[in-house]
PDB file of C-alpha atoms in Angstrom:
ATOM      1  CA  MET A1466       9.982 -57.631 -28.805  1.00 61.00           C
ATOM      2  CA  THR A1467      13.444 -57.350 -27.310  1.00 67.00           C
ATOM      3  CA  SER A1468      12.328 -58.665 -23.902  1.00 71.00           C
ATOM      4  CA  PRO A1469      11.286 -62.381 -23.241  1.00 83.00           C
ATOM      5  CA  LEU A1470       7.544 -63.016 -23.337  1.00 90.00           C
ATOM      6  CA  PRO A1471       6.394 -64.032 -19.902  1.00 93.00           C
ATOM      7  CA  GLU A1472       4.488 -67.298 -19.514  1.00 95.00           C
ATOM      8  CA  LYS A1473       1.454 -65.583 -17.750  1.00 96.00           C
ATOM      9  CA  LEU A1474       0.051 -62.001 -17.424  1.00 97.00           C
ATOM     10  CA  VAL A1475      -2.493 -61.046 -14.786  1.00 98.00           C
ATOM     11  CA  ILE A1476      -4.847 -58.185 -15.420  1.00 98.00           C
ATOM     12  CA  ALA A1477      -6.270 -56.412 -12.285  1.00 97.00           C
ATOM     13  CA  THR A1478      -9.851 -55.073 -12.780  1.00 96.00           C
ATOM     14  CA  ARG A1479     -12.914 -53.932 -10.921  1.00 93.00           C
ATOM     15  CA  ALA A1480     -15.510 -56.530 -10.593  1.00 92.00           C
ATOM     16  CA  SER A1481     -18.426 -54.425 -12.252  1.00 91.00           C
ATOM     17  CA  ARG A1482     -19.779 -55.810 -15.414  1.00 93.00           C
ATOM     18  CA  LEU A1483     -18.402 -52.750 -17.450  1.00 94.00           C
ATOM     19  CA  ALA A1484     -15.116 -53.023 -15.994  1.00 95.00           C
ATOM     20  CA  MET A1485     -14.950 -56.825 -16.570  1.00 96.00           C
ATOM     21  CA  TRP A1486     -15.896 -56.234 -20.226  1.00 96.00           C
ATOM     22  CA  GLN A1487     -13.074 -53.708 -20.561  1.00 97.00           C
ATOM     23  CA  ALA A1488     -10.573 -56.161 -18.900  1.00 98.00           C
ATOM     24  CA  GLU A1489     -11.842 -59.063 -21.030  1.00 98.00           C
ATOM     25  CA  HIS A1490     -11.467 -56.804 -24.184  1.00 98.00           C
ATOM     26  CA  VAL A1491      -7.737 -56.272 -23.269  1.00 98.00           C
ATOM     27  CA  GLN A1492      -7.342 -59.970 -22.365  1.00 98.00           C
ATOM     28  CA  ALA A1493      -8.609 -60.977 -25.757  1.00 98.00           C
ATOM     29  CA  LEU A1494      -6.274 -58.546 -27.650  1.00 98.00           C
ATOM     30  CA  LEU A1495      -3.172 -59.817 -25.704  1.00 98.00           C
ATOM     31  CA  GLN A1496      -4.083 -63.484 -26.161  1.00 97.00           C
ATOM     32  CA  GLU A1497      -4.321 -62.790 -29.885  1.00 97.00           C
ATOM     33  CA  LEU A1498      -1.025 -60.973 -29.976  1.00 97.00           C
ATOM     34  CA  TYR A1499       0.736 -63.474 -27.720  1.00 97.00           C
ATOM     35  CA  PRO A1500      -0.857 -66.947 -27.983  1.00 97.00           C
ATOM     36  CA  SER A1501       1.716 -68.654 -26.010  1.00 96.00           C
ATOM     37  CA  CYS A1502       1.132 -66.354 -22.979  1.00 96.00           C
ATOM     38  CA  GLN A1503      -1.573 -67.182 -20.548  1.00 97.00           C
ATOM     39  CA  VAL A1504      -3.612 -64.138 -19.743  1.00 98.00           C
ATOM     40  CA  GLU A1505      -5.649 -63.980 -16.572  1.00 98.00           C
ATOM     41  CA  LEU A1506      -8.088 -61.753 -14.859  1.00 98.00           C
ATOM     42  CA  LEU A1507      -7.881 -60.690 -11.126  1.00 97.00           C
ATOM     43  CA  SER A1508     -11.280 -59.073 -10.323  1.00 95.00           C
ATOM     44  CA  MET A1509     -11.563 -56.800  -7.234  1.00 94.00           C
ATOM     45  CA  THR A1510     -14.082 -54.681  -5.457  1.00 81.00           C
ATOM     46  CA  THR A1511     -12.780 -51.126  -4.820  1.00 66.00           C
ATOM     47  CA  ARG A1512     -13.663 -48.516  -2.296  1.00 59.00           C
ATOM     48  CA  GLY A1513     -15.430 -46.626  -5.008  1.00 50.00           C
ATOM     49  CA  ASP A1514     -17.538 -49.591  -5.626  1.00 50.00           C
ATOM     50  CA  GLN A1515     -18.525 -49.967  -1.998  1.00 47.00           C
ATOM     51  CA  ILE A1516     -19.464 -46.397  -1.017  1.00 46.00           C
ATOM     52  CA  LEU A1517     -22.835 -45.794  -2.758  1.00 44.00           C
ATOM     53  CA  ASP A1518     -24.583 -43.434  -0.325  1.00 45.00           C
ATOM     54  CA  ARG A1519     -22.486 -40.360  -1.144  1.00 47.00           C
ATOM     55  CA  THR A1520     -21.413 -38.648  -4.258  1.00 46.00           C
ATOM     56  CA  LEU A1521     -17.793 -39.249  -5.415  1.00 45.00           C
ATOM     57  CA  SER A1522     -17.017 -35.561  -4.705  1.00 46.00           C
ATOM     58  CA  LYS A1523     -17.832 -36.272  -0.991  1.00 47.00           C
ATOM     59  CA  VAL A1524     -15.823 -39.391  -0.513  1.00 43.00           C
ATOM     60  CA  GLY A1525     -12.381 -38.832  -2.314  1.00 45.00           C
ATOM     61  CA  GLY A1526     -13.039 -38.777  -6.030  1.00 47.00           C
ATOM     62  CA  LYS A1527     -12.414 -41.327  -8.841  1.00 47.00           C
ATOM     63  CA  GLY A1528      -9.026 -42.384  -7.350  1.00 54.00           C
ATOM     64  CA  LEU A1529     -11.039 -44.641  -5.199  1.00 68.00           C
ATOM     65  CA  PHE A1530     -11.736 -46.821  -8.035  1.00 68.00           C
ATOM     66  CA  ILE A1531      -8.095 -47.718  -8.690  1.00 87.00           C
ATOM     67  CA  LYS A1532      -6.317 -47.942  -5.246  1.00 88.00           C
ATOM     68  CA  GLU A1533      -6.967 -51.562  -4.698  1.00 89.00           C
ATOM     69  CA  LEU A1534      -5.863 -52.424  -8.224  1.00 95.00           C
ATOM     70  CA  GLU A1535      -2.627 -50.482  -7.637  1.00 95.00           C
ATOM     71  CA  THR A1536      -2.074 -52.505  -4.546  1.00 94.00           C
ATOM     72  CA  ALA A1537      -2.179 -55.593  -6.640  1.00 96.00           C
ATOM     73  CA  LEU A1538       0.477 -54.065  -8.944  1.00 96.00           C
ATOM     74  CA  LEU A1539       2.695 -53.350  -6.133  1.00 96.00           C
ATOM     75  CA  ASP A1540       2.506 -56.759  -4.237  1.00 95.00           C
ATOM     76  CA  GLY A1541       2.907 -58.650  -7.524  1.00 95.00           C
ATOM     77  CA  ARG A1542      -0.651 -60.314  -7.741  1.00 96.00           C
ATOM     78  CA  ALA A1543      -1.082 -58.396 -11.015  1.00 97.00           C
ATOM     79  CA  ASP A1544       1.072 -57.244 -13.936  1.00 97.00           C
ATOM     80  CA  LEU A1545      -1.276 -54.534 -15.388  1.00 97.00           C
ATOM     81  CA  ALA A1546      -4.562 -52.821 -14.549  1.00 97.00           C
ATOM     82  CA  VAL A1547      -7.251 -51.769 -16.983  1.00 97.00           C
ATOM     83  CA  HIS A1548      -9.122 -48.510 -16.229  1.00 95.00           C
ATOM     84  CA  SER A1549     -11.598 -46.135 -17.762  1.00 94.00           C
ATOM     85  CA  LEU A1550      -9.128 -43.437 -18.393  1.00 95.00           C
ATOM     86  CA  LYS A1551     -11.418 -40.743 -16.860  1.00 91.00           C
ATOM     87  CA  ASP A1552     -11.090 -42.448 -13.546  1.00 88.00           C
ATOM     88  CA  VAL A1553      -7.325 -42.399 -13.549  1.00 91.00           C
ATOM     89  CA  PRO A1554      -5.891 -39.404 -11.537  1.00 88.00           C
ATOM     90  CA  PHE A1555      -4.344 -36.808 -13.874  1.00 88.00           C
ATOM     91  CA  ASP A1556      -1.315 -36.705 -11.445  1.00 86.00           C
ATOM     92  CA  LEU A1557      -0.563 -40.416 -11.451  1.00 89.00           C
ATOM     93  CA  GLN A1558       2.397 -40.792  -9.075  1.00 89.00           C
ATOM     94  CA  SER A1559       5.540 -42.986  -9.128  1.00 92.00           C
ATOM     95  CA  PRO A1560       5.845 -45.953  -8.856  1.00 95.00           C
ATOM     96  CA  PHE A1561       2.974 -46.301 -11.389  1.00 96.00           C
ATOM     97  CA  SER A1562       2.810 -45.254 -15.082  1.00 96.00           C
ATOM     98  CA  LEU A1563       0.138 -45.302 -17.798  1.00 96.00           C
ATOM     99  CA  PRO A1564       1.960 -46.534 -20.862  1.00 97.00           C
ATOM    100  CA  VAL A1565      -1.094 -47.275 -22.994  1.00 98.00           C
ATOM    101  CA  VAL A1566      -4.208 -45.276 -24.041  1.00 98.00           C
ATOM    102  CA  MET A1567      -6.249 -47.461 -26.280  1.00 98.00           C
ATOM    103  CA  GLU A1568      -8.508 -46.404 -29.190  1.00 96.00           C
ATOM    104  CA  ARG A1569     -11.147 -44.233 -27.907  1.00 97.00           C
ATOM    105  CA  GLY A1570     -14.913 -45.184 -27.820  1.00 96.00           C
ATOM    106  CA  ASP A1571     -17.781 -42.716 -28.044  1.00 97.00           C
ATOM    107  CA  PRO A1572     -16.924 -39.855 -25.690  1.00 97.00           C
ATOM    108  CA  ARG A1573     -20.357 -38.259 -25.515  1.00 97.00           C
ATOM    109  CA  ASP A1574     -22.859 -38.388 -22.753  1.00 98.00           C
ATOM    110  CA  ALA A1575     -26.169 -40.251 -23.312  1.00 98.00           C
ATOM    111  CA  PHE A1576     -29.737 -39.346 -22.446  1.00 98.00           C
ATOM    112  CA  VAL A1577     -31.744 -42.357 -21.056  1.00 98.00           C
ATOM    113  CA  SER A1578     -35.321 -42.254 -20.094  1.00 98.00           C
ATOM    114  CA  PRO A1579     -38.501 -44.505 -20.491  1.00 97.00           C
ATOM    115  CA  ASN A1580     -40.775 -41.631 -21.326  1.00 97.00           C
ATOM    116  CA  TYR A1581     -38.759 -38.715 -22.771  1.00 98.00           C
ATOM    117  CA  THR A1582     -36.412 -38.333 -25.771  1.00 98.00           C
ATOM    118  CA  SER A1583     -34.162 -35.482 -24.639  1.00 98.00           C
ATOM    119  CA  LEU A1584     -33.400 -33.081 -21.911  1.00 97.00           C
ATOM    120  CA  ALA A1585     -35.307 -30.504 -23.829  1.00 97.00           C
ATOM    121  CA  GLU A1586     -38.560 -32.459 -23.649  1.00 98.00           C
ATOM    122  CA  LEU A1587     -38.537 -32.873 -19.832  1.00 98.00           C
ATOM    123  CA  PRO A1588     -41.201 -30.805 -18.057  1.00 98.00           C
ATOM    124  CA  GLU A1589     -40.438 -28.403 -15.221  1.00 98.00           C
ATOM    125  CA  GLY A1590     -39.487 -30.259 -12.033  1.00 98.00           C
ATOM    126  CA  ALA A1591     -38.610 -33.417 -13.808  1.00 98.00           C
ATOM    127  CA  VAL A1592     -35.786 -35.328 -11.956  1.00 98.00           C
ATOM    128  CA  VAL A1593     -32.519 -36.013 -13.715  1.00 98.00           C
ATOM    129  CA  GLY A1594     -29.886 -38.346 -12.200  1.00 98.00           C
ATOM    130  CA  THR A1595     -26.085 -38.050 -12.756  1.00 95.00           C
ATOM    131  CA  SER A1596     -23.137 -38.987 -10.674  1.00 86.00           C
ATOM    132  CA  SER A1597     -21.031 -36.140 -12.208  1.00 92.00           C
ATOM    133  CA  LEU A1598     -20.828 -32.492 -11.048  1.00 93.00           C
ATOM    134  CA  ARG A1599     -19.464 -31.763 -14.578  1.00 95.00           C
ATOM    135  CA  ARG A1600     -22.899 -33.079 -16.049  1.00 97.00           C
ATOM    136  CA  GLU A1601     -24.960 -31.461 -13.284  1.00 96.00           C
ATOM    137  CA  SER A1602     -23.538 -27.990 -13.884  1.00 97.00           C
ATOM    138  CA  GLN A1603     -24.062 -28.038 -17.616  1.00 97.00           C
ATOM    139  CA  ILE A1604     -27.600 -29.336 -17.226  1.00 97.00           C
ATOM    140  CA  ARG A1605     -28.324 -26.716 -14.745  1.00 97.00           C
ATOM    141  CA  GLU A1606     -26.866 -23.966 -16.881  1.00 97.00           C
ATOM    142  CA  ARG A1607     -29.238 -24.848 -19.805  1.00 96.00           C
ATOM    143  CA  TYR A1608     -32.262 -26.345 -18.064  1.00 97.00           C
ATOM    144  CA  PRO A1609     -32.637 -24.516 -14.667  1.00 97.00           C
ATOM    145  CA  HIS A1610     -36.199 -25.691 -14.338  1.00 97.00           C
ATOM    146  CA  LEU A1611     -35.092 -29.435 -13.997  1.00 98.00           C
ATOM    147  CA  VAL A1612     -34.217 -31.034 -10.694  1.00 98.00           C
ATOM    148  CA  VAL A1613     -30.801 -32.700 -10.698  1.00 97.00           C
ATOM    149  CA  LYS A1614     -30.084 -35.495  -8.107  1.00 97.00           C
ATOM    150  CA  PRO A1615     -27.163 -37.720  -7.301  1.00 94.00           C
ATOM    151  CA  LEU A1616     -26.885 -41.179  -8.907  1.00 94.00           C
ATOM    152  CA  ARG A1617     -24.385 -43.756  -7.703  1.00 86.00           C
ATOM    153  CA  GLY A1618     -23.776 -47.483  -8.364  1.00 87.00           C
ATOM    154  CA  ASN A1619     -22.695 -49.463 -11.398  1.00 86.00           C
ATOM    155  CA  LEU A1620     -24.575 -49.283 -14.688  1.00 91.00           C
ATOM    156  CA  ASP A1621     -27.192 -51.852 -13.838  1.00 91.00           C
ATOM    157  CA  THR A1622     -27.818 -50.178 -10.532  1.00 92.00           C
ATOM    158  CA  ARG A1623     -28.375 -46.880 -12.113  1.00 95.00           C
ATOM    159  CA  LEU A1624     -30.608 -48.275 -14.801  1.00 96.00           C
ATOM    160  CA  GLY A1625     -32.678 -50.163 -12.114  1.00 96.00           C
ATOM    161  CA  LYS A1626     -33.261 -46.861 -10.163  1.00 97.00           C
ATOM    162  CA  LEU A1627     -34.484 -45.354 -13.303  1.00 98.00           C
ATOM    163  CA  ASP A1628     -36.912 -48.126 -14.220  1.00 97.00           C
ATOM    164  CA  ARG A1629     -38.243 -48.095 -10.631  1.00 97.00           C
ATOM    165  CA  GLY A1630     -39.353 -44.440 -11.236  1.00 97.00           C
ATOM    166  CA  GLU A1631     -36.824 -42.750  -8.984  1.00 97.00           C
ATOM    167  CA  TYR A1632     -35.737 -40.562 -11.883  1.00 98.00           C
ATOM    168  CA  ASP A1633     -37.380 -39.247 -14.950  1.00 98.00           C
ATOM    169  CA  ALA A1634     -34.220 -39.488 -16.845  1.00 98.00           C
ATOM    170  CA  ILE A1635     -30.472 -40.334 -16.208  1.00 98.00           C
ATOM    171  CA  ILE A1636     -27.293 -39.218 -17.956  1.00 98.00           C
ATOM    172  CA  LEU A1637     -24.586 -41.951 -18.687  1.00 97.00           C
ATOM    173  CA  ALA A1638     -21.557 -42.292 -20.678  1.00 95.00           C
ATOM    174  CA  ALA A1639     -22.385 -43.555 -24.060  1.00 97.00           C
ATOM    175  CA  ALA A1640     -19.380 -45.734 -24.394  1.00 97.00           C
ATOM    176  CA  GLY A1641     -20.371 -47.816 -21.373  1.00 95.00           C
ATOM    177  CA  LEU A1642     -23.834 -48.567 -22.641  1.00 97.00           C
ATOM    178  CA  THR A1643     -22.569 -49.424 -26.086  1.00 97.00           C
ATOM    179  CA  ARG A1644     -19.884 -51.769 -24.724  1.00 96.00           C
ATOM    180  CA  LEU A1645     -22.401 -53.726 -22.812  1.00 95.00           C
ATOM    181  CA  GLN A1646     -24.790 -53.949 -25.826  1.00 96.00           C
ATOM    182  CA  MET A1647     -27.257 -51.671 -24.192  1.00 96.00           C
ATOM    183  CA  GLY A1648     -27.348 -48.984 -26.844  1.00 96.00           C
ATOM    184  CA  ASP A1649     -31.121 -49.460 -27.132  1.00 97.00           C
ATOM    185  CA  ARG A1650     -31.466 -47.727 -23.846  1.00 97.00           C
ATOM    186  CA  ILE A1651     -30.131 -44.445 -25.268  1.00 98.00           C
ATOM    187  CA  ARG A1652     -32.899 -42.123 -26.297  1.00 98.00           C
ATOM    188  CA  SER A1653     -30.554 -39.400 -27.629  1.00 98.00           C
ATOM    189  CA  TYR A1654     -26.879 -38.368 -27.573  1.00 98.00           C
ATOM    190  CA  LEU A1655     -25.791 -35.026 -25.887  1.00 98.00           C
ATOM    191  CA  SER A1656     -23.672 -33.157 -28.273  1.00 96.00           C
ATOM    192  CA  VAL A1657     -20.218 -32.109 -27.063  1.00 96.00           C
ATOM    193  CA  GLU A1658     -21.477 -28.534 -27.316  1.00 93.00           C
ATOM    194  CA  ASP A1659     -24.325 -29.178 -24.906  1.00 93.00           C
ATOM    195  CA  SER A1660     -22.282 -31.422 -22.582  1.00 97.00           C
ATOM    196  CA  LEU A1661     -18.566 -31.120 -22.858  1.00 98.00           C
ATOM    197  CA  PRO A1662     -17.070 -34.632 -21.895  1.00 97.00           C
ATOM    198  CA  SER A1663     -14.612 -35.261 -19.037  1.00 95.00           C
ATOM    199  CA  ALA A1664     -10.943 -35.693 -19.810  1.00 96.00           C
ATOM    200  CA  GLY A1665     -10.391 -39.177 -21.269  1.00 96.00           C
ATOM    201  CA  GLN A1666     -14.144 -40.146 -21.379  1.00 96.00           C
ATOM    202  CA  GLY A1667     -14.630 -43.209 -23.662  1.00 97.00           C
ATOM    203  CA  ALA A1668     -10.976 -44.178 -23.506  1.00 97.00           C
ATOM    204  CA  LEU A1669      -9.285 -47.054 -21.714  1.00 98.00           C
ATOM    205  CA  GLY A1670      -5.866 -46.838 -20.089  1.00 97.00           C
ATOM    206  CA  ILE A1671      -3.458 -49.454 -18.992  1.00 98.00           C
ATOM    207  CA  GLU A1672      -1.552 -49.015 -15.864  1.00 97.00           C
ATOM    208  CA  ILE A1673       1.715 -50.804 -14.798  1.00 97.00           C
ATOM    209  CA  HIS A1674       4.402 -50.610 -12.248  1.00 96.00           C
ATOM    210  CA  GLU A1675       6.964 -48.110 -13.692  1.00 95.00           C
ATOM    211  CA  SER A1676       9.830 -50.608 -13.139  1.00 93.00           C
ATOM    212  CA  GLN A1677       8.206 -53.059 -15.623  1.00 92.00           C
ATOM    213  CA  ALA A1678       9.737 -51.628 -18.857  1.00 89.00           C
ATOM    214  CA  HIS A1679       9.329 -54.948 -20.629  1.00 92.00           C
ATOM    215  CA  LEU A1680       5.481 -54.721 -19.981  1.00 95.00           C
ATOM    216  CA  ALA A1681       5.425 -51.357 -21.711  1.00 95.00           C
ATOM    217  CA  GLU A1682       7.104 -52.840 -24.718  1.00 95.00           C
ATOM    218  CA  LEU A1683       4.728 -55.733 -24.711  1.00 96.00           C
ATOM    219  CA  LEU A1684       1.605 -53.500 -24.432  1.00 97.00           C
ATOM    220  CA  ALA A1685       2.698 -50.943 -27.154  1.00 97.00           C
ATOM    221  CA  PRO A1686       0.721 -52.507 -29.910  1.00 97.00           C
ATOM    222  CA  LEU A1687      -2.554 -51.767 -28.026  1.00 98.00           C
ATOM    223  CA  ALA A1688      -1.800 -47.889 -27.904  1.00 98.00           C
ATOM    224  CA  CYS A1689      -3.687 -45.610 -30.170  1.00 98.00           C
ATOM    225  CA  ALA A1690      -1.655 -42.458 -31.244  1.00 97.00           C
ATOM    226  CA  GLU A1691      -4.700 -40.221 -31.896  1.00 97.00           C
ATOM    227  CA  SER A1692      -6.351 -41.235 -28.522  1.00 97.00           C
ATOM    228  CA  THR A1693      -2.967 -40.640 -26.775  1.00 97.00           C
ATOM    229  CA  SER A1694      -2.544 -37.125 -28.057  1.00 97.00           C
ATOM    230  CA  ARG A1695      -6.197 -36.111 -27.380  1.00 98.00           C
ATOM    231  CA  SER A1696      -5.836 -37.637 -23.798  1.00 97.00           C
ATOM    232  CA  LEU A1697      -2.549 -35.725 -23.276  1.00 97.00           C
ATOM    233  CA  ALA A1698      -4.312 -32.317 -23.985  1.00 98.00           C
ATOM    234  CA  GLU A1699      -7.273 -33.021 -21.819  1.00 97.00           C
ATOM    235  CA  ARG A1700      -5.384 -34.436 -18.971  1.00 97.00           C
ATOM    236  CA  ALA A1701      -3.025 -31.489 -19.043  1.00 97.00           C
ATOM    237  CA  VAL A1702      -6.119 -29.239 -18.481  1.00 97.00           C
ATOM    238  CA  SER A1703      -6.975 -31.313 -15.438  1.00 95.00           C
ATOM    239  CA  ARG A1704      -3.520 -31.289 -14.146  1.00 94.00           C
ATOM    240  CA  VAL A1705      -3.002 -27.517 -14.253  1.00 95.00           C
ATOM    241  CA  LEU A1706      -6.479 -26.883 -12.751  1.00 94.00           C
ATOM    242  CA  GLY A1707      -6.058 -29.615 -10.116  1.00 86.00           C
ATOM    243  CA  GLY A1708      -9.247 -31.201 -11.308  1.00 70.00           C
ATOM    244  CA  SER A1709     -11.222 -33.610  -9.273  1.00 68.00           C
ATOM    245  CA  CYS A1710     -14.779 -34.888  -8.741  1.00 69.00           C
ATOM    246  CA  GLN A1711     -15.133 -31.840  -6.461  1.00 81.00           C
ATOM    247  CA  VAL A1712     -14.899 -29.491  -9.349  1.00 87.00           C
ATOM    248  CA  PRO A1713     -17.299 -29.166 -12.344  1.00 94.00           C
ATOM    249  CA  LEU A1714     -14.504 -29.453 -15.010  1.00 95.00           C
ATOM    250  CA  ALA A1715     -14.762 -30.671 -18.623  1.00 96.00           C
ATOM    251  CA  ALA A1716     -11.888 -30.980 -21.140  1.00 97.00           C
ATOM    252  CA  TYR A1717     -12.170 -32.270 -24.695  1.00 98.00           C
ATOM    253  CA  ALA A1718      -9.832 -32.482 -27.571  1.00 98.00           C
ATOM    254  CA  GLU A1719     -10.578 -33.317 -31.328  1.00 98.00           C
ATOM    255  CA  LEU A1720      -7.940 -34.092 -33.909  1.00 96.00           C
ATOM    256  CA  GLU A1721      -8.162 -33.277 -37.587  1.00 92.00           C
ATOM    257  CA  ASP A1722      -5.149 -33.932 -39.867  1.00 90.00           C
ATOM    258  CA  ASN A1723      -2.214 -32.526 -37.836  1.00 93.00           C
ATOM    259  CA  THR A1724      -4.266 -30.006 -35.847  1.00 98.00           C
ATOM    260  CA  ILE A1725      -5.704 -30.519 -32.277  1.00 98.00           C
ATOM    261  CA  TYR A1726      -8.688 -28.502 -31.074  1.00 98.00           C
ATOM    262  CA  VAL A1727      -8.915 -28.335 -27.249  1.00 98.00           C
ATOM    263  CA  ARG A1728     -12.112 -27.122 -25.367  1.00 98.00           C
ATOM    264  CA  ALA A1729     -12.518 -26.914 -21.561  1.00 98.00           C
ATOM    265  CA  LEU A1730     -14.806 -25.362 -18.991  1.00 98.00           C
ATOM    266  CA  VAL A1731     -15.010 -24.736 -15.249  1.00 97.00           C
ATOM    267  CA  ALA A1732     -18.485 -24.114 -13.718  1.00 96.00           C
ATOM    268  CA  GLU A1733     -20.275 -23.319 -10.570  1.00 95.00           C
ATOM    269  CA  PRO A1734     -22.077 -26.564  -9.423  1.00 93.00           C
ATOM    270  CA  ASP A1735     -25.392 -24.818  -9.844  1.00 94.00           C
ATOM    271  CA  GLY A1736     -24.649 -23.748 -13.423  1.00 95.00           C
ATOM    272  CA  SER A1737     -24.951 -20.044 -12.679  1.00 96.00           C
ATOM    273  CA  ARG A1738     -21.530 -19.376 -14.062  1.00 96.00           C
ATOM    274  CA  VAL A1739     -19.606 -21.407 -16.687  1.00 97.00           C
ATOM    275  CA  ILE A1740     -16.225 -20.395 -17.862  1.00 98.00           C
ATOM    276  CA  ARG A1741     -15.052 -21.710 -21.269  1.00 98.00           C
ATOM    277  CA  ALA A1742     -11.773 -21.573 -23.134  1.00 98.00           C
ATOM    278  CA  GLU A1743     -10.359 -23.174 -26.302  1.00 98.00           C
ATOM    279  CA  ALA A1744      -7.296 -23.403 -28.484  1.00 98.00           C
ATOM    280  CA  ARG A1745      -6.028 -24.900 -31.696  1.00 98.00           C
ATOM    281  CA  GLY A1746      -2.434 -25.975 -32.770  1.00 98.00           C
ATOM    282  CA  PRO A1747      -0.244 -28.720 -33.945  1.00 98.00           C
ATOM    283  CA  VAL A1748      -0.888 -32.133 -32.521  1.00 97.00           C
ATOM    284  CA  ALA A1749       2.803 -32.335 -31.457  1.00 97.00           C
ATOM    285  CA  HIS A1750       1.881 -29.523 -28.990  1.00 98.00           C
ATOM    286  CA  ALA A1751      -1.090 -31.242 -27.530  1.00 98.00           C
ATOM    287  CA  GLU A1752      -0.003 -31.201 -23.923  1.00 97.00           C
ATOM    288  CA  ALA A1753       1.110 -27.494 -24.149  1.00 98.00           C
ATOM    289  CA  LEU A1754      -2.228 -26.519 -25.649  1.00 98.00           C
ATOM    290  CA  GLY A1755      -4.086 -28.198 -22.834  1.00 98.00           C
ATOM    291  CA  GLU A1756      -1.927 -26.183 -20.362  1.00 98.00           C
ATOM    292  CA  GLN A1757      -2.636 -23.100 -22.420  1.00 98.00           C
ATOM    293  CA  VAL A1758      -6.392 -23.595 -22.227  1.00 98.00           C
ATOM    294  CA  ALA A1759      -6.316 -24.222 -18.481  1.00 97.00           C
ATOM    295  CA  LYS A1760      -4.355 -21.090 -17.864  1.00 98.00           C
ATOM    296  CA  GLN A1761      -6.805 -19.073 -19.877  1.00 98.00           C
ATOM    297  CA  LEU A1762      -9.641 -20.447 -17.727  1.00 98.00           C
ATOM    298  CA  LEU A1763      -7.790 -19.416 -14.679  1.00 97.00           C
ATOM    299  CA  ASP A1764      -7.289 -15.877 -15.880  1.00 97.00           C
ATOM    300  CA  ASP A1765     -10.847 -15.651 -16.840  1.00 97.00           C
ATOM    301  CA  GLY A1766     -12.251 -16.407 -13.492  1.00 96.00           C
ATOM    302  CA  ALA A1767     -11.840 -20.184 -12.792  1.00 96.00           C
ATOM    303  CA  ARG A1768      -9.353 -19.536 -10.190  1.00 94.00           C
ATOM    304  CA  GLU A1769     -11.943 -17.832  -7.917  1.00 94.00           C
ATOM    305  CA  ILE A1770     -14.397 -20.830  -8.366  1.00 94.00           C
ATOM    306  CA  LEU A1771     -11.669 -23.423  -7.729  1.00 93.00           C
ATOM    307  CA  THR A1772     -10.349 -21.588  -4.732  1.00 91.00           C
ATOM    308  CA  ARG A1773     -13.837 -21.194  -3.125  1.00 91.00           C
ATOM    309  CA  LEU A1774     -14.906 -24.858  -3.908  1.00 89.00           C
ATOM    310  CA  ALA A1775     -11.632 -26.103  -2.307  1.00 85.00           C
ATOM    311  CA  ALA A1776     -12.291 -24.018   0.781  1.00 85.00           C
ATOM    312  CA  GLU A1777     -15.902 -25.318   1.146  1.00 84.00           C
ATOM    313  CA  ASN A1778     -14.728 -28.891   0.607  1.00 79.00           C
ATOM    314  CA  ASP A1779     -12.042 -28.414   3.289  1.00 75.00           C
ATOM    315  CA  GLN A1780     -14.601 -26.983   5.710  1.00 76.00           C
ATOM    316  CA  ALA A1781     -17.020 -29.967   5.048  1.00 70.00           C
ATOM    317  CA  ASP A1782     -14.135 -32.462   5.606  1.00 66.00           C
ATOM    318  CA  ALA A1783     -13.400 -30.793   8.975  1.00 67.00           C
ATOM    319  CA  GLN A1784     -16.948 -31.150  10.124  1.00 64.00           C
TER     320      GLN A1784
END
């Protein structure tokens, strides 16, 4: 390092069990890298954690999970914040930056149920819980006979609702279950063909105040080049499409040798129409390929869906 090592670093994190695991993971890595530096956690409850009676698409989206953490970065209570990358807005604004995307965990969605092993096994009228319009639209497309209902709360809350019989099955991110050593709850994994993941799903991102260049240098060893390239492509799709929790949008990139394969979709919430696009090219062009896929989706009809959903959401907000 060319910059002096600080005596202490403070990591801002949500107070949920999964968020704490993620922050403690980063804390341990930094403590190992810099033994003389004291690394502490600042746990916080965000608006996204507090509002549980409405879906994210109705209350402002995933950005609600990071606002309080960003306030801590602004007022100096914290030096960095650890996020699930899929919760970080694609259009992260100054004075914040995202210098590190860490090695990605399992990006797939997981099927969790006490009585069934897969979506295909569920009988007509079975109730499936999910917090995501992306998941909901893809389930409705393939299994129109199932009933999809909103599911909010942290991981333990969602599993508790399943265990009390409020749902026949729920769909969760596989990475979260694995990280909390709850992989035994997974009955099966949804392939990326069946449920295309959201941009950045399974990856952790580290956010800092953009003025703290020395922190970016200190955090650099935690970055994963492959995960960074994949997230650049996926987040480019979201950026071009103006993606949010109010839009059923998926974007997923895979890397093989020096080639990146980008897939994305935009859907009607009820799954009646799903528009897909894909592209392959050099990994050095990851961001441009993501933009290319997004523009193809717009040309193929996604613009119509996005415009109508935006108008409907504006009308709902006005009421």
